[in-house]
PDB file of C-alpha atoms in Angstrom:
ATOM      1  CA  SER O 173      26.132   5.208   0.469  1.00 58.00           C
ATOM      2  CA  LYS O 174      25.102   1.789   1.740  1.00 60.00           C
ATOM      3  CA  VAL O 175      24.031  -1.331  -0.084  1.00 61.00           C
ATOM      4  CA  LEU O 176      21.500  -3.357   1.834  1.00 61.00           C
ATOM      5  CA  ASN O 177      20.837  -6.975   1.043  1.00 63.00           C
ATOM      6  CA  PHE O 178      17.615  -8.557   2.188  1.00 60.00           C
ATOM      7  CA  PRO O 179      16.856 -12.272   2.030  1.00 56.00           C
ATOM      8  CA  LEU O 180      13.802 -11.923  -0.173  1.00 51.00           C
ATOM      9  CA  VAL O 181      12.517 -15.127  -1.640  1.00 48.00           C
ATOM     10  CA  LYS O 182      12.133 -16.498  -5.117  1.00 54.00           C
ATOM     11  CA  ARG O 183       8.698 -16.376  -6.718  1.00 49.00           C
ATOM     12  CA  LEU O 184       8.378 -20.159  -6.625  1.00 49.00           C
ATOM     13  CA  ASN O 185       8.983 -20.282  -2.861  1.00 73.00           C
ATOM     14  CA  LEU O 186       6.493 -17.458  -2.333  1.00 69.00           C
ATOM     15  CA  ALA O 187       3.879 -19.282  -4.411  1.00 71.00           C
ATOM     16  CA  ARG O 188       4.439 -22.552  -2.552  1.00 78.00           C
ATOM     17  CA  SER O 189       4.146 -20.977   0.885  1.00 79.00           C
ATOM     18  CA  ARG O 190       0.982 -19.136  -0.159  1.00 73.00           C
ATOM     19  CA  ALA O 191      -0.485 -22.419  -1.457  1.00 75.00           C
ATOM     20  CA  ARG O 192       0.363 -24.102   1.875  1.00 83.00           C
ATOM     21  CA  LEU O 193      -1.319 -21.260   3.756  1.00 81.00           C
ATOM     22  CA  GLU O 194      -4.442 -21.486   1.593  1.00 76.00           C
ATOM     23  CA  ARG O 195      -4.565 -25.280   2.052  1.00 80.00           C
ATOM     24  CA  PHE O 196      -4.216 -24.873   5.814  1.00 79.00           C
ATOM     25  CA  CYS O 197      -7.004 -22.282   5.937  1.00 76.00           C
ATOM     26  CA  LEU O 198      -9.348 -24.491   3.918  1.00 78.00           C
ATOM     27  CA  GLU O 199      -8.631 -27.671   5.855  1.00 78.00           C
ATOM     28  CA  CYS O 200      -8.230 -26.254   9.366  1.00 73.00           C
ATOM     29  CA  ASP O 201     -10.841 -26.953  11.990  1.00 66.00           C
ATOM     30  CA  THR O 202     -10.325 -23.981  14.289  1.00 64.00           C
ATOM     31  CA  ASP O 203     -12.549 -25.500  16.981  1.00 65.00           C
ATOM     32  CA  PHE O 204      -9.798 -27.989  17.825  1.00 64.00           C
ATOM     33  CA  LEU O 205      -6.770 -25.701  17.683  1.00 70.00           C
ATOM     34  CA  ASP O 206      -5.624 -23.559  20.545  1.00 74.00           C
ATOM     35  CA  PRO O 207      -4.138 -20.169  19.577  1.00 75.00           C
ATOM     36  CA  THR O 208      -0.534 -21.351  20.005  1.00 79.00           C
ATOM     37  CA  SER O 209      -1.050 -24.391  17.780  1.00 78.00           C
ATOM     38  CA  TRP O 210      -2.829 -22.267  15.195  1.00 76.00           C
ATOM     39  CA  ASN O 211      -0.002 -19.701  15.151  1.00 80.00           C
ATOM     40  CA  ASP O 212       2.600 -22.471  14.872  1.00 84.00           C
ATOM     41  CA  ALA O 213       0.711 -24.067  11.978  1.00 81.00           C
ATOM     42  CA  VAL O 214       0.423 -20.768  10.111  1.00 81.00           C
ATOM     43  CA  GLU O 215       4.130 -20.078  10.723  1.00 84.00           C
ATOM     44  CA  ALA O 216       4.987 -23.532   9.337  1.00 86.00           C
ATOM     45  CA  THR O 217       3.494 -22.598   5.957  1.00 83.00           C
ATOM     46  CA  GLY O 218       6.363 -20.151   5.421  1.00 80.00           C
ATOM     47  CA  TRP O 219       4.038 -17.299   4.435  1.00 77.00           C
ATOM     48  CA  VAL O 220       4.641 -15.327   7.624  1.00 83.00           C
ATOM     49  CA  ALA O 221       8.410 -15.461   7.059  1.00 84.00           C
ATOM     50  CA  HIS O 222       7.936 -13.993   3.583  1.00 80.00           C
ATOM     51  CA  GLN O 223       5.734 -11.225   4.967  1.00 85.00           C
ATOM     52  CA  ARG O 224       8.264 -10.538   7.721  1.00 87.00           C
ATOM     53  CA  ALA O 225      11.150 -10.304   5.221  1.00 84.00           C
ATOM     54  CA  LEU O 226       9.247  -7.796   3.113  1.00 85.00           C
ATOM     55  CA  ILE O 227       8.264  -5.686   6.117  1.00 89.00           C
ATOM     56  CA  VAL O 228      11.860  -5.653   7.410  1.00 87.00           C
ATOM     57  CA  ALA O 229      13.062  -4.448   3.999  1.00 86.00           C
ATOM     58  CA  VAL O 230      10.392  -1.737   3.835  1.00 90.00           C
ATOM     59  CA  ASN O 231      11.105  -0.542   7.375  1.00 92.00           C
ATOM     60  CA  LYS O 232      14.826  -0.253   6.614  1.00 90.00           C
ATOM     61  CA  CYS O 233      14.045   1.636   3.405  1.00 89.00           C
ATOM     62  CA  VAL O 234      11.750   4.050   5.271  1.00 93.00           C
ATOM     63  CA  GLU O 235      14.347   4.528   8.006  1.00 92.00           C
ATOM     64  CA  LEU O 236      16.968   5.469   5.415  1.00 90.00           C
ATOM     65  CA  LEU O 237      14.623   7.825   3.568  1.00 92.00           C
ATOM     66  CA  VAL O 238      13.622   9.578   6.794  1.00 93.00           C
ATOM     67  CA  GLY O 239      17.349  10.012   7.448  1.00 91.00           C
ATOM     68  CA  ARG O 240      17.571  11.818   4.077  1.00 91.00           C
ATOM     69  CA  ASN O 241      19.428   8.992   2.341  1.00 86.00           C
ATOM     70  CA  THR O 242      18.906   7.994  -1.259  1.00 85.00           C
ATOM     71  CA  VAL O 243      17.455   4.516  -1.663  1.00 82.00           C
ATOM     72  CA  VAL O 244      17.348   2.408  -4.790  1.00 78.00           C
ATOM     73  CA  ALA O 245      15.051  -0.588  -4.477  1.00 73.00           C
ATOM     74  CA  ALA O 246      16.462  -3.284  -6.726  1.00 69.00           C
ATOM     75  CA  SER O 247      15.998  -7.011  -6.545  1.00 63.00           C
ATOM     76  CA  ASP O 248      18.358  -9.574  -7.984  1.00 59.00           C
ATOM     77  CA  ASN O 249      15.448 -11.776  -9.048  1.00 55.00           C
ATOM     78  CA  GLY O 250      13.395  -9.221 -10.944  1.00 55.00           C
ATOM     79  CA  TRP O 251      11.320  -6.227 -10.096  1.00 59.00           C
ATOM     80  CA  ASP O 252       8.475  -7.851  -8.144  1.00 68.00           C
ATOM     81  CA  TYR O 253       9.898  -7.122  -4.712  1.00 76.00           C
ATOM     82  CA  SER O 254      11.193  -3.733  -5.749  1.00 81.00           C
ATOM     83  CA  LEU O 255       7.603  -2.743  -6.528  1.00 85.00           C
ATOM     84  CA  SER O 256       6.401  -3.973  -3.141  1.00 87.00           C
ATOM     85  CA  ILE O 257       9.189  -2.219  -1.228  1.00 89.00           C
ATOM     86  CA  ALA O 258       8.824   1.066  -3.110  1.00 89.00           C
ATOM     87  CA  SER O 259       5.029   1.089  -2.903  1.00 93.00           C
ATOM     88  CA  LEU O 260       4.885   0.272   0.803  1.00 95.00           C
ATOM     89  CA  ALA O 261       7.556   2.858   1.617  1.00 95.00           C
ATOM     90  CA  GLN O 262       5.598   5.551  -0.236  1.00 95.00           C
ATOM     91  CA  LEU O 263       2.409   4.477   1.526  1.00 97.00           C
ATOM     92  CA  MET O 264       4.127   4.809   4.899  1.00 96.00           C
ATOM     93  CA  LEU O 265       5.808   8.130   4.180  1.00 97.00           C
ATOM     94  CA  ASP O 266       3.258  10.081   2.145  1.00 97.00           C
ATOM     95  CA  PRO O 267      -0.306  10.488   3.449  1.00 97.00           C
ATOM     96  CA  TYR O 268      -1.527  11.180  -0.111  1.00 98.00           C
ATOM     97  CA  TYR O 269      -1.118   7.484  -0.943  1.00 98.00           C
ATOM     98  CA  ARG O 270      -3.352   6.594   2.002  1.00 98.00           C
ATOM     99  CA  THR O 271      -6.277   8.406   0.347  1.00 98.00           C
ATOM    100  CA  LEU O 272      -8.477   6.484  -2.083  1.00 96.00           C
ATOM    101  CA  LYS O 273      -7.295   8.542  -5.057  1.00 97.00           C
ATOM    102  CA  GLY O 274      -3.674   8.373  -3.930  1.00 98.00           C
ATOM    103  CA  PHE O 275      -3.753   4.594  -3.506  1.00 97.00           C
ATOM    104  CA  ILE O 276      -5.198   4.177  -6.996  1.00 95.00           C
ATOM    105  CA  VAL O 277      -2.462   6.464  -8.344  1.00 96.00           C
ATOM    106  CA  LEU O 278       0.151   4.370  -6.498  1.00 95.00           C
ATOM    107  CA  ILE O 279      -1.143   1.137  -8.063  1.00 91.00           C
ATOM    108  CA  GLU O 280      -1.304   2.699 -11.536  1.00 89.00           C
ATOM    109  CA  LYS O 281       2.128   4.303 -11.284  1.00 90.00           C
ATOM    110  CA  ASP O 282       4.146   1.617  -9.505  1.00 85.00           C
ATOM    111  CA  TRP O 283       2.400  -1.572 -10.609  1.00 81.00           C
ATOM    112  CA  LEU O 284       0.597  -1.024 -13.915  1.00 75.00           C
ATOM    113  CA  ALA O 285       2.804   1.577 -15.604  1.00 77.00           C
ATOM    114  CA  PHE O 286       5.976  -0.119 -14.386  1.00 69.00           C
ATOM    115  CA  GLY O 287       4.855  -3.342 -16.017  1.00 68.00           C
ATOM    116  CA  HIS O 288       3.999  -5.774 -13.230  1.00 66.00           C
ATOM    117  CA  LYS O 289       3.149  -9.065 -14.943  1.00 67.00           C
ATOM    118  CA  PHE O 290      -0.348  -9.446 -13.519  1.00 63.00           C
ATOM    119  CA  SER O 291      -1.465 -12.021 -16.090  1.00 64.00           C
ATOM    120  CA  GLN O 292       1.627 -14.208 -15.610  1.00 65.00           C
ATOM    121  CA  ARG O 293       1.762 -13.880 -11.819  1.00 62.00           C
ATOM    122  CA  TYR O 294      -1.869 -14.915 -11.355  1.00 64.00           C
ATOM    123  CA  GLY O 295      -2.150 -17.615 -14.032  1.00 61.00           C
ATOM    124  CA  HIS O 296      -4.475 -15.877 -16.477  1.00 55.00           C
ATOM    125  CA  GLY O 297      -4.383 -17.891 -19.688  1.00 56.00           C
ATOM    126  CA  VAL O 298      -2.469 -20.846 -18.221  1.00 54.00           C
ATOM    127  CA  LYS O 299      -3.845 -23.950 -19.932  1.00 58.00           C
ATOM    128  CA  ASN O 300      -2.444 -26.664 -17.695  1.00 53.00           C
ATOM    129  CA  GLN O 301      -0.124 -27.187 -14.743  1.00 54.00           C
ATOM    130  CA  PHE O 302       2.851 -27.908 -17.034  1.00 51.00           C
ATOM    131  CA  ASP O 303       2.482 -24.678 -18.979  1.00 52.00           C
ATOM    132  CA  LYS O 304       5.672 -22.573 -19.047  1.00 51.00           C
ATOM    133  CA  GLU O 305       3.666 -19.628 -17.711  1.00 49.00           C
ATOM    134  CA  LYS O 306       2.895 -21.657 -14.553  1.00 50.00           C
ATOM    135  CA  ARG O 307       6.462 -21.042 -13.391  1.00 51.00           C
ATOM    136  CA  GLU O 308       5.843 -17.301 -13.518  1.00 52.00           C
ATOM    137  CA  GLN O 309       2.971 -17.443 -11.035  1.00 54.00           C
ATOM    138  CA  ALA O 310       3.486 -15.818  -7.647  1.00 63.00           C
ATOM    139  CA  PRO O 311       1.221 -13.943  -5.232  1.00 74.00           C
ATOM    140  CA  VAL O 312       3.334 -10.777  -5.200  1.00 79.00           C
ATOM    141  CA  PHE O 313       0.453  -8.305  -5.385  1.00 82.00           C
ATOM    142  CA  PRO O 314      -1.593 -10.160  -2.730  1.00 84.00           C
ATOM    143  CA  GLN O 315       1.504 -10.093  -0.502  1.00 86.00           C
ATOM    144  CA  PHE O 316       1.681  -6.319  -0.981  1.00 90.00           C
ATOM    145  CA  ILE O 317      -2.038  -5.978  -0.221  1.00 92.00           C
ATOM    146  CA  GLU O 318      -1.652  -8.054   2.960  1.00 91.00           C
ATOM    147  CA  CYS O 319       1.057  -5.660   4.118  1.00 93.00           C
ATOM    148  CA  VAL O 320      -1.275  -2.736   3.373  1.00 96.00           C
ATOM    149  CA  VAL O 321      -3.958  -4.471   5.459  1.00 95.00           C
ATOM    150  CA  ALA O 322      -1.479  -4.776   8.327  1.00 93.00           C
ATOM    151  CA  LEU O 323      -0.720  -1.048   8.139  1.00 95.00           C
ATOM    152  CA  LEU O 324      -4.413  -0.235   7.909  1.00 96.00           C
ATOM    153  CA  MET O 325      -5.210  -2.379  10.954  1.00 95.00           C
ATOM    154  CA  GLN O 326      -2.497  -0.625  12.969  1.00 94.00           C
ATOM    155  CA  HIS O 327      -3.449   2.888  11.838  1.00 96.00           C
ATOM    156  CA  PRO O 328      -7.085   2.838  10.647  1.00 95.00           C
ATOM    157  CA  ASP O 329      -7.581   6.577  11.054  1.00 96.00           C
ATOM    158  CA  ASP O 330      -4.691   7.298   8.680  1.00 97.00           C
ATOM    159  CA  PHE O 331      -6.393   5.632   5.702  1.00 97.00           C
ATOM    160  CA  GLU O 332      -9.285   6.856   3.590  1.00 97.00           C
ATOM    161  CA  PHE O 333     -10.131   3.310   2.435  1.00 96.00           C
ATOM    162  CA  ASP O 334     -10.790   0.065   4.282  1.00 96.00           C
ATOM    163  CA  VAL O 335     -10.150  -3.676   4.069  1.00 96.00           C
ATOM    164  CA  ASP O 336     -13.273  -4.184   1.948  1.00 95.00           C
ATOM    165  CA  PHE O 337     -11.764  -2.002  -0.782  1.00 96.00           C
ATOM    166  CA  LEU O 338      -8.531  -4.036  -0.694  1.00 96.00           C
ATOM    167  CA  LEU O 339     -10.486  -7.301  -0.884  1.00 93.00           C
ATOM    168  CA  TYR O 340     -12.331  -5.890  -3.896  1.00 93.00           C
ATOM    169  CA  LEU O 341      -8.979  -5.267  -5.585  1.00 89.00           C
ATOM    170  CA  LEU O 342      -7.834  -8.819  -4.889  1.00 84.00           C
ATOM    171  CA  ASP O 343     -11.094 -10.257  -6.173  1.00 84.00           C
ATOM    172  CA  ALA O 344     -10.536  -8.368  -9.432  1.00 81.00           C
ATOM    173  CA  LEU O 345      -7.362 -10.404 -10.057  1.00 74.00           C
TER     174      LEU O 345
END
């Protein structure tokens, strides 16, 4: 058996890079940026590197599972990334999870029932910026959804739902 270590990031770094990306998107005047400059600016936020790290981990997990290996998704900094890796691997390997019902089952089973801290990760109930709960905030579920969007864009015919449904889920946070 093999142990694979992936350089997944801490929640705080993920939250900071997402905040930089959001700031860039709000402040950017796309009329004055050529595609290369725009790509470089988005890359500089750090968000793309976090997405890339997650996708690399998921691809390796899927590769091992297809090769009939046992995989245990465990993260040294909590279960957030384990949920993302496990959920994306199942989505890639099992067409049931690409149906509307299957995707809802996946979210219920891997995120809700497993105990993802939605309220802490998204700042529900945080009174001020110095609140202890503020340190728990991180866009882990939106990162997962963005990876699902990437899969959906590459293989639209393999999914029973669309980007609008995923945006609806994110808006519900």
